[in-house]
C-alpha positions as protocol buffer text, in pm:
chain_id: "A"
residue {
  index: 1
  type: UNK
  ca { x: 5802 y: -2982 z: -791 }
}
residue {
  index: 2
  type: UNK
  ca { x: 5545 y: -2830 z: -553 }
}
residue {
  index: 3
  type: UNK
  ca { x: 5671 y: -2760 z: -205 }
}
residue {
  index: 4
  type: UNK
  ca { x: 5336 y: -2708 z: -21 }
}
residue {
  index: 5
  type: UNK
  ca { x: 5243 y: -3078 z: -53 }
}
residue {
  index: 6
  type: UNK
  ca { x: 5541 y: -3306 z: -69 }
}
residue {
  index: 7
  type: UNK
  ca { x: 5369 y: -3628 z: -176 }
}
residue {
  index: 8
  type: UNK
  ca { x: 5195 y: -3500 z: -489 }
}
residue {
  index: 9
  type: UNK
  ca { x: 5219 y: -3838 z: -656 }
}
residue {
  index: 10
  type: UNK
  ca { x: 5008 y: -4002 z: -384 }
}
residue {
  index: 11
  type: UNK
  ca { x: 4739 y: -3735 z: -428 }
}
residue {
  index: 12
  type: UNK
  ca { x: 4742 y: -3795 z: -801 }
}
residue {
  index: 13
  type: UNK
  ca { x: 4694 y: -4167 z: -750 }
}
residue {
  index: 14
  type: UNK
  ca { x: 4396 y: -4105 z: -519 }
}
residue {
  index: 15
  type: UNK
  ca { x: 4239 y: -3875 z: -778 }
}
residue {
  index: 16
  type: UNK
  ca { x: 4268 y: -4144 z: -1042 }
}
residue {
  index: 17
  type: UNK
  ca { x: 4098 y: -4411 z: -831 }
}
residue {
  index: 18
  type: UNK
  ca { x: 3747 y: -4254 z: -830 }
}
residue {
  index: 19
  type: UNK
  ca { x: 3763 y: -4020 z: -1123 }
}
residue {
  index: 20
  type: UNK
  ca { x: 3384 y: -4045 z: -1178 }
}
residue {
  index: 21
  type: UNK
  ca { x: 3318 y: -3862 z: -850 }
}
residue {
  index: 22
  type: UNK
  ca { x: 3416 y: -3533 z: -1010 }
}
residue {
  index: 23
  type: UNK
  ca { x: 3492 y: -3268 z: -747 }
}
residue {
  index: 24
  type: UNK
  ca { x: 3433 y: -3509 z: -458 }
}
residue {
  index: 25
  type: UNK
  ca { x: 3771 y: -3644 z: -371 }
}
residue {
  index: 26
  type: UNK
  ca { x: 3893 y: -3873 z: -96 }
}
residue {
  index: 27
  type: UNK
  ca { x: 3982 y: -3562 z: 96 }
}
residue {
  index: 28
  type: UNK
  ca { x: 3612 y: -3474 z: 130 }
}
residue {
  index: 29
  type: UNK
  ca { x: 3560 y: -3531 z: 500 }
}
residue {
  index: 30
  type: UNK
  ca { x: 3177 y: -3528 z: 514 }
}
residue {
  index: 31
  type: UNK
  ca { x: 2939 y: -3811 z: 439 }
}
residue {
  index: 32
  type: UNK
  ca { x: 2838 y: -3727 z: 85 }
}
residue {
  index: 33
  type: UNK
  ca { x: 2489 y: -3874 z: 115 }
}
residue {
  index: 34
  type: UNK
  ca { x: 2430 y: -3677 z: 433 }
}
residue {
  index: 35
  type: UNK
  ca { x: 2549 y: -3357 z: 263 }
}
residue {
  index: 36
  type: UNK
  ca { x: 2314 y: -3415 z: -34 }
}
residue {
  index: 37
  type: UNK
  ca { x: 2021 y: -3479 z: 202 }
}
residue {
  index: 38
  type: UNK
  ca { x: 2085 y: -3154 z: 389 }
}
residue {
  index: 39
  type: UNK
  ca { x: 2113 y: -2955 z: 65 }
}
residue {
  index: 40
  type: UNK
  ca { x: 1792 y: -3109 z: -72 }
}
residue {
  index: 41
  type: UNK
  ca { x: 1616 y: -2982 z: 240 }
}
residue {
  index: 42
  type: UNK
  ca { x: 1757 y: -2637 z: 169 }
}
residue {
  index: 43
  type: UNK
  ca { x: 1643 y: -2673 z: -194 }
}
residue {
  index: 44
  type: UNK
  ca { x: 1286 y: -2758 z: -88 }
}
residue {
  index: 45
  type: UNK
  ca { x: 1288 y: -2461 z: 150 }
}
residue {
  index: 46
  type: UNK
  ca { x: 1387 y: -2221 z: -127 }
}
residue {
  index: 47
  type: UNK
  ca { x: 1123 y: -2358 z: -366 }
}
residue {
  index: 48
  type: UNK
  ca { x: 847 y: -2319 z: -104 }
}
residue {
  index: 49
  type: UNK
  ca { x: 963 y: -1962 z: -43 }
}
residue {
  index: 50
  type: UNK
  ca { x: 949 y: -1891 z: -417 }
}
residue {
  index: 51
  type: UNK
  ca { x: 589 y: -2020 z: -433 }
}
residue {
  index: 52
  type: UNK
  ca { x: 481 y: -1823 z: -125 }
}
residue {
  index: 53
  type: UNK
  ca { x: 642 y: -1498 z: -241 }
}
residue {
  index: 54
  type: UNK
  ca { x: 493 y: -1540 z: -588 }
}
residue {
  index: 55
  type: UNK
  ca { x: 145 y: -1588 z: -446 }
}
residue {
  index: 56
  type: UNK
  ca { x: 186 y: -1281 z: -225 }
}
residue {
  index: 57
  type: UNK
  ca { x: 308 y: -1081 z: -524 }
}
residue {
  index: 58
  type: UNK
  ca { x: -19 y: -1137 z: -711 }
}
residue {
  index: 59
  type: UNK
  ca { x: -242 y: -1093 z: -404 }
}
residue {
  index: 60
  type: UNK
  ca { x: -88 y: -778 z: -254 }
}
residue {
  index: 61
  type: UNK
  ca { x: -357 y: -505 z: -242 }
}
residue {
  index: 62
  type: UNK
  ca { x: -429 y: -189 z: -47 }
}
residue {
  index: 63
  type: UNK
  ca { x: -265 y: 147 z: 3 }
}
residue {
  index: 64
  type: UNK
  ca { x: 90 y: 8 z: 1 }
}
residue {
  index: 65
  type: UNK
  ca { x: 5 y: -292 z: -216 }
}
residue {
  index: 66
  type: UNK
  ca { x: 209 y: -210 z: -525 }
}
residue {
  index: 67
  type: UNK
  ca { x: 520 y: -116 z: -330 }
}
residue {
  index: 68
  type: UNK
  ca { x: 507 y: -432 z: -119 }
}
residue {
  index: 69
  type: UNK
  ca { x: 425 y: -644 z: -425 }
}
residue {
  index: 70
  type: UNK
  ca { x: 746 y: -528 z: -590 }
}
residue {
  index: 71
  type: UNK
  ca { x: 934 y: -633 z: -278 }
}
residue {
  index: 72
  type: UNK
  ca { x: 769 y: -976 z: -291 }
}
residue {
  index: 73
  type: UNK
  ca { x: 868 y: -1013 z: -656 }
}
residue {
  index: 74
  type: UNK
  ca { x: 1228 y: -922 z: -583 }
}
residue {
  index: 75
  type: UNK
  ca { x: 1244 y: -1176 z: -300 }
}
residue {
  index: 76
  type: UNK
  ca { x: 1085 y: -1448 z: -514 }
}
residue {
  index: 77
  type: UNK
  ca { x: 1349 y: -1396 z: -785 }
}
residue {
  index: 78
  type: UNK
  ca { x: 1625 y: -1407 z: -525 }
}
residue {
  index: 79
  type: UNK
  ca { x: 1493 y: -1731 z: -371 }
}
residue {
  index: 80
  type: UNK
  ca { x: 1478 y: -1885 z: -719 }
}
residue {
  index: 81
  type: UNK
  ca { x: 1845 y: -1805 z: -770 }
}
residue {
  index: 82
  type: UNK
  ca { x: 1923 y: -1965 z: -434 }
}
residue {
  index: 83
  type: UNK
  ca { x: 1743 y: -2281 z: -542 }
}
residue {
  index: 84
  type: UNK
  ca { x: 1949 y: -2294 z: -863 }
}
residue {
  index: 85
  type: UNK
  ca { x: 2275 y: -2255 z: -669 }
}
residue {
  index: 86
  type: UNK
  ca { x: 2183 y: -2532 z: -426 }
}
residue {
  index: 87
  type: UNK
  ca { x: 2067 y: -2766 z: -702 }
}
residue {
  index: 88
  type: UNK
  ca { x: 2392 y: -2713 z: -889 }
}
residue {
  index: 89
  type: UNK
  ca { x: 2595 y: -2787 z: -576 }
}
residue {
  index: 90
  type: UNK
  ca { x: 2396 y: -3107 z: -516 }
}
residue {
  index: 91
  type: UNK
  ca { x: 2478 y: -3221 z: -868 }
}
residue {
  index: 92
  type: UNK
  ca { x: 2848 y: -3139 z: -814 }
}
residue {
  index: 93
  type: UNK
  ca { x: 2852 y: -3357 z: -504 }
}
residue {
  index: 94
  type: UNK
  ca { x: 2720 y: -3648 z: -708 }
}
residue {
  index: 95
  type: UNK
  ca { x: 2362 y: -3625 z: -582 }
}
residue {
  index: 96
  type: UNK
  ca { x: 2027 y: -3564 z: -749 }
}
residue {
  index: 97
  type: UNK
  ca { x: 1834 y: -3241 z: -683 }
}
residue {
  index: 98
  type: UNK
  ca { x: 1488 y: -3334 z: -553 }
}
residue {
  index: 99
  type: UNK
  ca { x: 1219 y: -3118 z: -717 }
}
residue {
  index: 100
  type: UNK
  ca { x: 937 y: -3362 z: -641 }
}
residue {
  index: 101
  type: UNK
  ca { x: 636 y: -3140 z: -546 }
}
residue {
  index: 102
  type: UNK
  ca { x: 475 y: -3420 z: -347 }
}
residue {
  index: 103
  type: UNK
  ca { x: 738 y: -3397 z: -73 }
}
residue {
  index: 104
  type: UNK
  ca { x: 834 y: -3030 z: -89 }
}
residue {
  index: 105
  type: UNK
  ca { x: 649 y: -2925 z: 229 }
}
residue {
  index: 106
  type: UNK
  ca { x: 779 y: -3229 z: 421 }
}
residue {
  index: 107
  type: UNK
  ca { x: 1141 y: -3143 z: 335 }
}
residue {
  index: 108
  type: UNK
  ca { x: 1109 y: -2764 z: 371 }
}
residue {
  index: 109
  type: UNK
  ca { x: 1185 y: -2592 z: 699 }
}
residue {
  index: 110
  type: UNK
  ca { x: 968 y: -2293 z: 589 }
}
residue {
  index: 111
  type: UNK
  ca { x: 591 y: -2315 z: 573 }
}
residue {
  index: 112
  type: UNK
  ca { x: 358 y: -2211 z: 293 }
}
residue {
  index: 113
  type: UNK
  ca { x: 104 y: -1970 z: 447 }
}
residue {
  index: 114
  type: UNK
  ca { x: -93 y: -1743 z: 213 }
}
residue {
  index: 115
  type: UNK
  ca { x: -227 y: -1487 z: 463 }
}
residue {
  index: 116
  type: UNK
  ca { x: -550 y: -1288 z: 431 }
}
residue {
  index: 117
  type: UNK
  ca { x: -425 y: -931 z: 453 }
}
residue {
  index: 118
  type: UNK
  ca { x: -115 y: -750 z: 340 }
}
residue {
  index: 119
  type: UNK
  ca { x: 9 y: -745 z: 699 }
}
residue {
  index: 120
  type: UNK
  ca { x: -42 y: -1122 z: 728 }
}
residue {
  index: 121
  type: UNK
  ca { x: 161 y: -1182 z: 412 }
}
residue {
  index: 122
  type: UNK
  ca { x: 452 y: -971 z: 532 }
}
residue {
  index: 123
  type: UNK
  ca { x: 440 y: -1134 z: 875 }
}
residue {
  index: 124
  type: UNK
  ca { x: 443 y: -1489 z: 737 }
}
residue {
  index: 125
  type: UNK
  ca { x: 732 y: -1410 z: 504 }
}
residue {
  index: 126
  type: UNK
  ca { x: 925 y: -1252 z: 791 }
}
residue {
  index: 127
  type: UNK
  ca { x: 872 y: -1560 z: 1010 }
}
residue {
  index: 128
  type: UNK
  ca { x: 989 y: -1784 z: 725 }
}
residue {
  index: 129
  type: UNK
  ca { x: 1300 y: -1574 z: 669 }
}
residue {
  index: 130
  type: UNK
  ca { x: 1391 y: -1579 z: 1037 }
}
residue {
  index: 131
  type: UNK
  ca { x: 1345 y: -1959 z: 1043 }
}
residue {
  index: 132
  type: UNK
  ca { x: 1566 y: -2004 z: 736 }
}
residue {
  index: 133
  type: UNK
  ca { x: 1834 y: -1776 z: 884 }
}
residue {
  index: 134
  type: UNK
  ca { x: 1868 y: -1994 z: 1192 }
}
residue {
  index: 135
  type: UNK
  ca { x: 1868 y: -2319 z: 991 }
}
residue {
  index: 136
  type: UNK
  ca { x: 2133 y: -2192 z: 747 }
}
residue {
  index: 137
  type: UNK
  ca { x: 2354 y: -2089 z: 1038 }
}
residue {
  index: 138
  type: UNK
  ca { x: 2343 y: -2451 z: 1159 }
}
residue {
  index: 139
  type: UNK
  ca { x: 2420 y: -2579 z: 807 }
}
residue {
  index: 140
  type: UNK
  ca { x: 2721 y: -2348 z: 779 }
}
residue {
  index: 141
  type: UNK
  ca { x: 2860 y: -2484 z: 1106 }
}
residue {
  index: 142
  type: UNK
  ca { x: 2799 y: -2839 z: 984 }
}
residue {
  index: 143
  type: UNK
  ca { x: 2996 y: -2799 z: 659 }
}
residue {
  index: 144
  type: UNK
  ca { x: 3259 y: -2572 z: 814 }
}
residue {
  index: 145
  type: UNK
  ca { x: 3613 y: -2636 z: 695 }
}
residue {
  index: 146
  type: UNK
  ca { x: 3522 y: -2986 z: 570 }
}
residue {
  index: 147
  type: UNK
  ca { x: 3335 y: -2838 z: 269 }
}
residue {
  index: 148
  type: UNK
  ca { x: 3432 y: -2472 z: 230 }
}
residue {
  index: 149
  type: UNK
  ca { x: 3266 y: -2446 z: -113 }
}
residue {
  index: 150
  type: UNK
  ca { x: 2923 y: -2541 z: 22 }
}
residue {
  index: 151
  type: UNK
  ca { x: 2985 y: -2329 z: 330 }
}
residue {
  index: 152
  type: UNK
  ca { x: 3063 y: -2018 z: 125 }
}
residue {
  index: 153
  type: UNK
  ca { x: 2753 y: -2077 z: -89 }
}
residue {
  index: 154
  type: UNK
  ca { x: 2535 y: -2102 z: 221 }
}
residue {
  index: 155
  type: UNK
  ca { x: 2701 y: -1793 z: 371 }
}
residue {
  index: 156
  type: UNK
  ca { x: 2613 y: -1598 z: 56 }
}
residue {
  index: 157
  type: UNK
  ca { x: 2252 y: -1721 z: 70 }
}
residue {
  index: 158
  type: UNK
  ca { x: 2235 y: -1643 z: 442 }
}
residue {
  index: 159
  type: UNK
  ca { x: 2348 y: -1287 z: 380 }
}
residue {
  index: 160
  type: UNK
  ca { x: 2067 y: -1229 z: 131 }
}
residue {
  index: 161
  type: UNK
  ca { x: 1809 y: -1395 z: 358 }
}
residue {
  index: 162
  type: UNK
  ca { x: 1907 y: -1154 z: 633 }
}
residue {
  index: 163
  type: UNK
  ca { x: 1855 y: -864 z: 390 }
}
residue {
  index: 164
  type: UNK
  ca { x: 1507 y: -1001 z: 310 }
}
residue {
  index: 165
  type: UNK
  ca { x: 1421 y: -1015 z: 679 }
}
residue {
  index: 166
  type: UNK
  ca { x: 1541 y: -659 z: 727 }
}
residue {
  index: 167
  type: UNK
  ca { x: 1332 y: -536 z: 432 }
}
residue {
  index: 168
  type: UNK
  ca { x: 1019 y: -712 z: 558 }
}
residue {
  index: 169
  type: UNK
  ca { x: 1070 y: -577 z: 908 }
}
residue {
  index: 170
  type: UNK
  ca { x: 1089 y: -223 z: 767 }
}
residue {
  index: 171
  type: UNK
  ca { x: 761 y: -282 z: 581 }
}
residue {
  index: 172
  type: UNK
  ca { x: 573 y: -426 z: 875 }
}
residue {
  index: 173
  type: UNK
  ca { x: 695 y: -211 z: 1162 }
}
residue {
  index: 174
  type: UNK
  ca { x: 762 y: 156 z: 1225 }
}
residue {
  index: 175
  type: UNK
  ca { x: 1124 y: 212 z: 1327 }
}
residue {
  index: 176
  type: UNK
  ca { x: 1247 y: 522 z: 1509 }
}
residue {
  index: 177
  type: UNK
  ca { x: 1524 y: 661 z: 1284 }
}
residue {
  index: 178
  type: UNK
  ca { x: 1706 y: 814 z: 1582 }
}
residue {
  index: 179
  type: UNK
  ca { x: 1720 y: 507 z: 1806 }
}
residue {
  index: 180
  type: UNK
  ca { x: 1663 y: 228 z: 1554 }
}
residue {
  index: 181
  type: UNK
  ca { x: 1409 y: 73 z: 1789 }
}
residue {
  index: 182
  type: UNK
  ca { x: 1082 y: -77 z: 1668 }
}
residue {
  index: 183
  type: UNK
  ca { x: 792 y: 130 z: 1797 }
}
residue {
  index: 184
  type: UNK
  ca { x: 479 y: -28 z: 1650 }
}
residue {
  index: 185
  type: UNK
  ca { x: 290 y: -174 z: 1360 }
}
residue {
  index: 186
  type: UNK
  ca { x: 260 y: 16 z: 1033 }
}
residue {
  index: 187
  type: UNK
  ca { x: -119 y: 79 z: 993 }
}
residue {
  index: 188
  type: UNK
  ca { x: -86 y: 66 z: 615 }
}
residue {
  index: 189
  type: UNK
  ca { x: -2 y: -305 z: 622 }
}
residue {
  index: 190
  type: UNK
  ca { x: -353 y: -401 z: 734 }
}
residue {
  index: 191
  type: UNK
  ca { x: -522 y: -340 z: 401 }
}
residue {
  index: 192
  type: UNK
  ca { x: -867 y: -479 z: 478 }
}
residue {
  index: 193
  type: UNK
  ca { x: -920 y: -284 z: 800 }
}
residue {
  index: 194
  type: UNK
  ca { x: -779 y: 29 z: 640 }
}
residue {
  index: 195
  type: UNK
  ca { x: -1019 y: -4 z: 349 }
}
residue {
  index: 196
  type: UNK
  ca { x: -1312 y: -53 z: 585 }
}
residue {
  index: 197
  type: UNK
  ca { x: -1212 y: 254 z: 786 }
}
residue {
  index: 198
  type: UNK
  ca { x: -1175 y: 457 z: 469 }
}
residue {
  index: 199
  type: UNK
  ca { x: -1525 y: 360 z: 353 }
}
residue {
  index: 200
  type: UNK
  ca { x: -1664 y: 450 z: 694 }
}
residue {
  index: 201
  type: UNK
  ca { x: -1493 y: 788 z: 677 }
}
residue {
  index: 202
  type: UNK
  ca { x: -1636 y: 855 z: 331 }
}
residue {
  index: 203
  type: UNK
  ca { x: -1988 y: 779 z: 455 }
}
residue {
  index: 204
  type: UNK
  ca { x: -1946 y: 1019 z: 745 }
}
residue {
  index: 205
  type: UNK
  ca { x: -1817 y: 1286 z: 507 }
}
residue {
  index: 206
  type: UNK
  ca { x: -2115 y: 1242 z: 274 }
}
residue {
  index: 207
  type: UNK
  ca { x: -2355 y: 1267 z: 567 }
}
residue {
  index: 208
  type: UNK
  ca { x: -2195 y: 1587 z: 697 }
}
residue {
  index: 209
  type: UNK
  ca { x: -2199 y: 1742 z: 350 }
}
residue {
  index: 210
  type: UNK
  ca { x: -2570 y: 1662 z: 307 }
}
residue {
  index: 211
  type: UNK
  ca { x: -2647 y: 1823 z: 641 }
}
residue {
  index: 212
  type: UNK
  ca { x: -2452 y: 2135 z: 544 }
}
residue {
  index: 213
  type: UNK
  ca { x: -2635 y: 2160 z: 212 }
}
residue {
  index: 214
  type: UNK
  ca { x: -2972 y: 2129 z: 384 }
}
residue {
  index: 215
  type: UNK
  ca { x: -2882 y: 2410 z: 624 }
}
residue {
  index: 216
  type: UNK
  ca { x: -2795 y: 2640 z: 336 }
}
residue {
  index: 217
  type: UNK
  ca { x: -3118 y: 2581 z: 142 }
}
residue {
  index: 218
  type: UNK
  ca { x: -3368 y: 2874 z: 196 }
}
residue {
  index: 219
  type: UNK
  ca { x: -3713 y: 2783 z: 311 }
}
residue {
  index: 220
  type: UNK
  ca { x: -3994 y: 2878 z: 67 }
}
residue {
  index: 221
  type: UNK
  ca { x: -4239 y: 3161 z: 152 }
}
residue {
  index: 222
  type: UNK
  ca { x: -4587 y: 3069 z: 251 }
}
residue {
  index: 223
  type: UNK
  ca { x: -4845 y: 3097 z: -21 }
}
residue {
  index: 224
  type: UNK
  ca { x: -4821 y: 2954 z: -370 }
}
residue {
  index: 225
  type: UNK
  ca { x: -4459 y: 2844 z: -326 }
}
residue {
  index: 226
  type: UNK
  ca { x: -4306 y: 3148 z: -501 }
}
residue {
  index: 227
  type: UNK
  ca { x: -4055 y: 3373 z: -331 }
}
residue {
  index: 228
  type: UNK
  ca { x: -4197 y: 3725 z: -295 }
}
residue {
  index: 229
  type: UNK
  ca { x: -3959 y: 4013 z: -225 }
}
residue {
  index: 230
  type: UNK
  ca { x: -4049 y: 4199 z: 93 }
}
residue {
  index: 231
  type: UNK
  ca { x: -4186 y: 4552 z: 66 }
}
residue {
  index: 232
  type: UNK
  ca { x: -3923 y: 4815 z: 104 }
}
residue {
  index: 233
  type: UNK
  ca { x: -3959 y: 5052 z: 402 }
}
residue {
  index: 234
  type: UNK
  ca { x: -3634 y: 5233 z: 339 }
}
residue {
  index: 235
  type: UNK
  ca { x: -3655 y: 5615 z: 336 }
}
residue {
  index: 236
  type: UNK
  ca { x: -3667 y: 5789 z: 2 }
}
residue {
  index: 237
  type: UNK
  ca { x: -3587 y: 6144 z: -106 }
}
residue {
  index: 238
  type: UNK
  ca { x: -3639 y: 6392 z: 176 }
}
residue {
  index: 239
  type: UNK
  ca { x: -3723 y: 6117 z: 424 }
}
residue {
  index: 240
  type: UNK
  ca { x: -4033 y: 6003 z: 231 }
}
residue {
  index: 241
  type: UNK
  ca { x: -4124 y: 5638 z: 238 }
}
residue {
  index: 242
  type: UNK
  ca { x: -4071 y: 5430 z: -69 }
}
residue {
  index: 243
  type: UNK
  ca { x: -4332 y: 5225 z: -250 }
}
residue {
  index: 244
  type: UNK
  ca { x: -4274 y: 4863 z: -362 }
}
residue {
  index: 245
  type: UNK
  ca { x: -4064 y: 4981 z: -654 }
}
residue {
  index: 246
  type: UNK
  ca { x: -3852 y: 5208 z: -437 }
}
residue {
  index: 247
  type: UNK
  ca { x: -3992 y: 5535 z: -588 }
}
residue {
  index: 248
  type: UNK
  ca { x: -4077 y: 5830 z: -359 }
}
residue {
  index: 249
  type: UNK
  ca { x: -4442 y: 5948 z: -350 }
}
residue {
  index: 250
  type: UNK
  ca { x: -4440 y: 6276 z: -550 }
}
residue {
  index: 251
  type: UNK
  ca { x: -4816 y: 6344 z: -528 }
}
residue {
  index: 252
  type: UNK
  ca { x: -4766 y: 6645 z: -305 }
}
residue {
  index: 253
  type: UNK
  ca { x: -4514 y: 6791 z: -548 }
}
residue {
  index: 254
  type: UNK
  ca { x: -4757 y: 6813 z: -842 }
}
residue {
  index: 255
  type: UNK
  ca { x: -4987 y: 7110 z: -898 }
}
residue {
  index: 256
  type: UNK
  ca { x: -5304 y: 7130 z: -1107 }
}
residue {
  index: 257
  type: UNK
  ca { x: -5130 y: 7254 z: -1415 }
}
residue {
  index: 258
  type: UNK
  ca { x: -4893 y: 6964 z: -1418 }
}
residue {
  index: 259
  type: UNK
  ca { x: -5181 y: 6723 z: -1361 }
}
residue {
  index: 260
  type: UNK
  ca { x: -5381 y: 6876 z: -1650 }
}
residue {
  index: 261
  type: UNK
  ca { x: -5086 y: 6865 z: -1886 }
}
residue {
  index: 262
  type: UNK
  ca { x: -4980 y: 6516 z: -1775 }
}
residue {
  index: 263
  type: UNK
  ca { x: -5286 y: 6310 z: -1696 }
}
residue {
  index: 264
  type: UNK
  ca { x: -5078 y: 5990 z: -1674 }
}
residue {
  index: 265
  type: UNK
  ca { x: -4818 y: 6135 z: -1444 }
}
residue {
  index: 266
  type: UNK
  ca { x: -4895 y: 5875 z: -1182 }
}
residue {
  index: 267
  type: UNK
  ca { x: -4767 y: 5600 z: -1405 }
}
residue {
  index: 268
  type: UNK
  ca { x: -4458 y: 5795 z: -1513 }
}
residue {
  index: 269
  type: UNK
  ca { x: -4356 y: 5877 z: -1158 }
}
residue {
  index: 270
  type: UNK
  ca { x: -4375 y: 5519 z: -1053 }
}
residue {
  index: 271
  type: UNK
  ca { x: -4680 y: 5559 z: -826 }
}
residue {
  index: 272
  type: UNK
  ca { x: -4958 y: 5304 z: -859 }
}
residue {
  index: 273
  type: UNK
  ca { x: -5242 y: 5566 z: -831 }
}
residue {
  index: 274
  type: UNK
  ca { x: -5463 y: 5657 z: -1130 }
}
residue {
  index: 275
  type: UNK
  ca { x: -5497 y: 6023 z: -1261 }
}
residue {
  index: 276
  type: UNK
  ca { x: -5854 y: 6051 z: -1124 }
}
residue {
  index: 277
  type: UNK
  ca { x: -5737 y: 5968 z: -775 }
}
residue {
  index: 278
  type: UNK
  ca { x: -5460 y: 6225 z: -802 }
}
residue {
  index: 279
  type: UNK
  ca { x: -5707 y: 6501 z: -903 }
}
residue {
  index: 280
  type: UNK
  ca { x: -5940 y: 6407 z: -619 }
}
residue {
  index: 281
  type: UNK
  ca { x: -5657 y: 6437 z: -372 }
}
residue {
  index: 282
  type: UNK
  ca { x: -5564 y: 6785 z: -502 }
}
residue {
  index: 283
  type: UNK
  ca { x: -5924 y: 6911 z: -471 }
}
residue {
  index: 284
  type: UNK
  ca { x: -5939 y: 6789 z: -112 }
}
residue {
  index: 285
  type: UNK
  ca { x: -5618 y: 6973 z: -44 }
}
residue {
  index: 286
  type: UNK
  ca { x: -5747 y: 7307 z: -182 }
}
residue {
  index: 287
  type: UNK
  ca { x: -6071 y: 7279 z: 12 }
}
residue {
  index: 288
  type: UNK
  ca { x: -5873 y: 7239 z: 330 }
}
């Protein structure tokens, strides 16, 4: 015979009286209908959160879009598990889980807000999580010791909702790792403004590159549009000036014998003077 409860037979008789109530015995000290109503509100809240997170998962774009989208997907799966747990508990208490979509938003304590930017999505989810945290704390105090099974279930869900809020806060805000204090918004969460700024920066870069290219382009020489190399005035052998081909003038070096033997010496030496002009210059030199 058990010693913890002396009148076991009386408990057995009470259990036999309403055997169809399953786990809800006469020792259940909460109004069952009231408990089912509260849990159906929690169920609607979780379903709305699943829908909102799922929408955000598919709409997350921008620099941090994929990383945040994965976070949204993880939260949506977690909220779906919460809904299953609550629905199962409602059925155990003899109630009927209410999945009617027509009244979901009326029964939910969280709102369904889509948001326009990545930052808006994170912010709305964070607000919803903080709202749910406070509501679940009240539910836990309501069930207390009168329904420890429901209380422990809600405590488990509350713990995960607090983790969601912490994750979203880390995504939306910059936190100082030394002090743990929030210092400002993460600029990467505002995808639309960031994209606009990036496009503006690319246009400025293109403009500066075009200006640099124009500065490097050489201006064409006047005339027929062809680039003519300037005449060389650099000194040649023995300080002599150079012609356009850079060859020293060797006219003074040639004598008559060389000119007679090599009538085309002017061409071979690189000078642009004809043999007749060379001979004329030599005669003038002898006369002098």
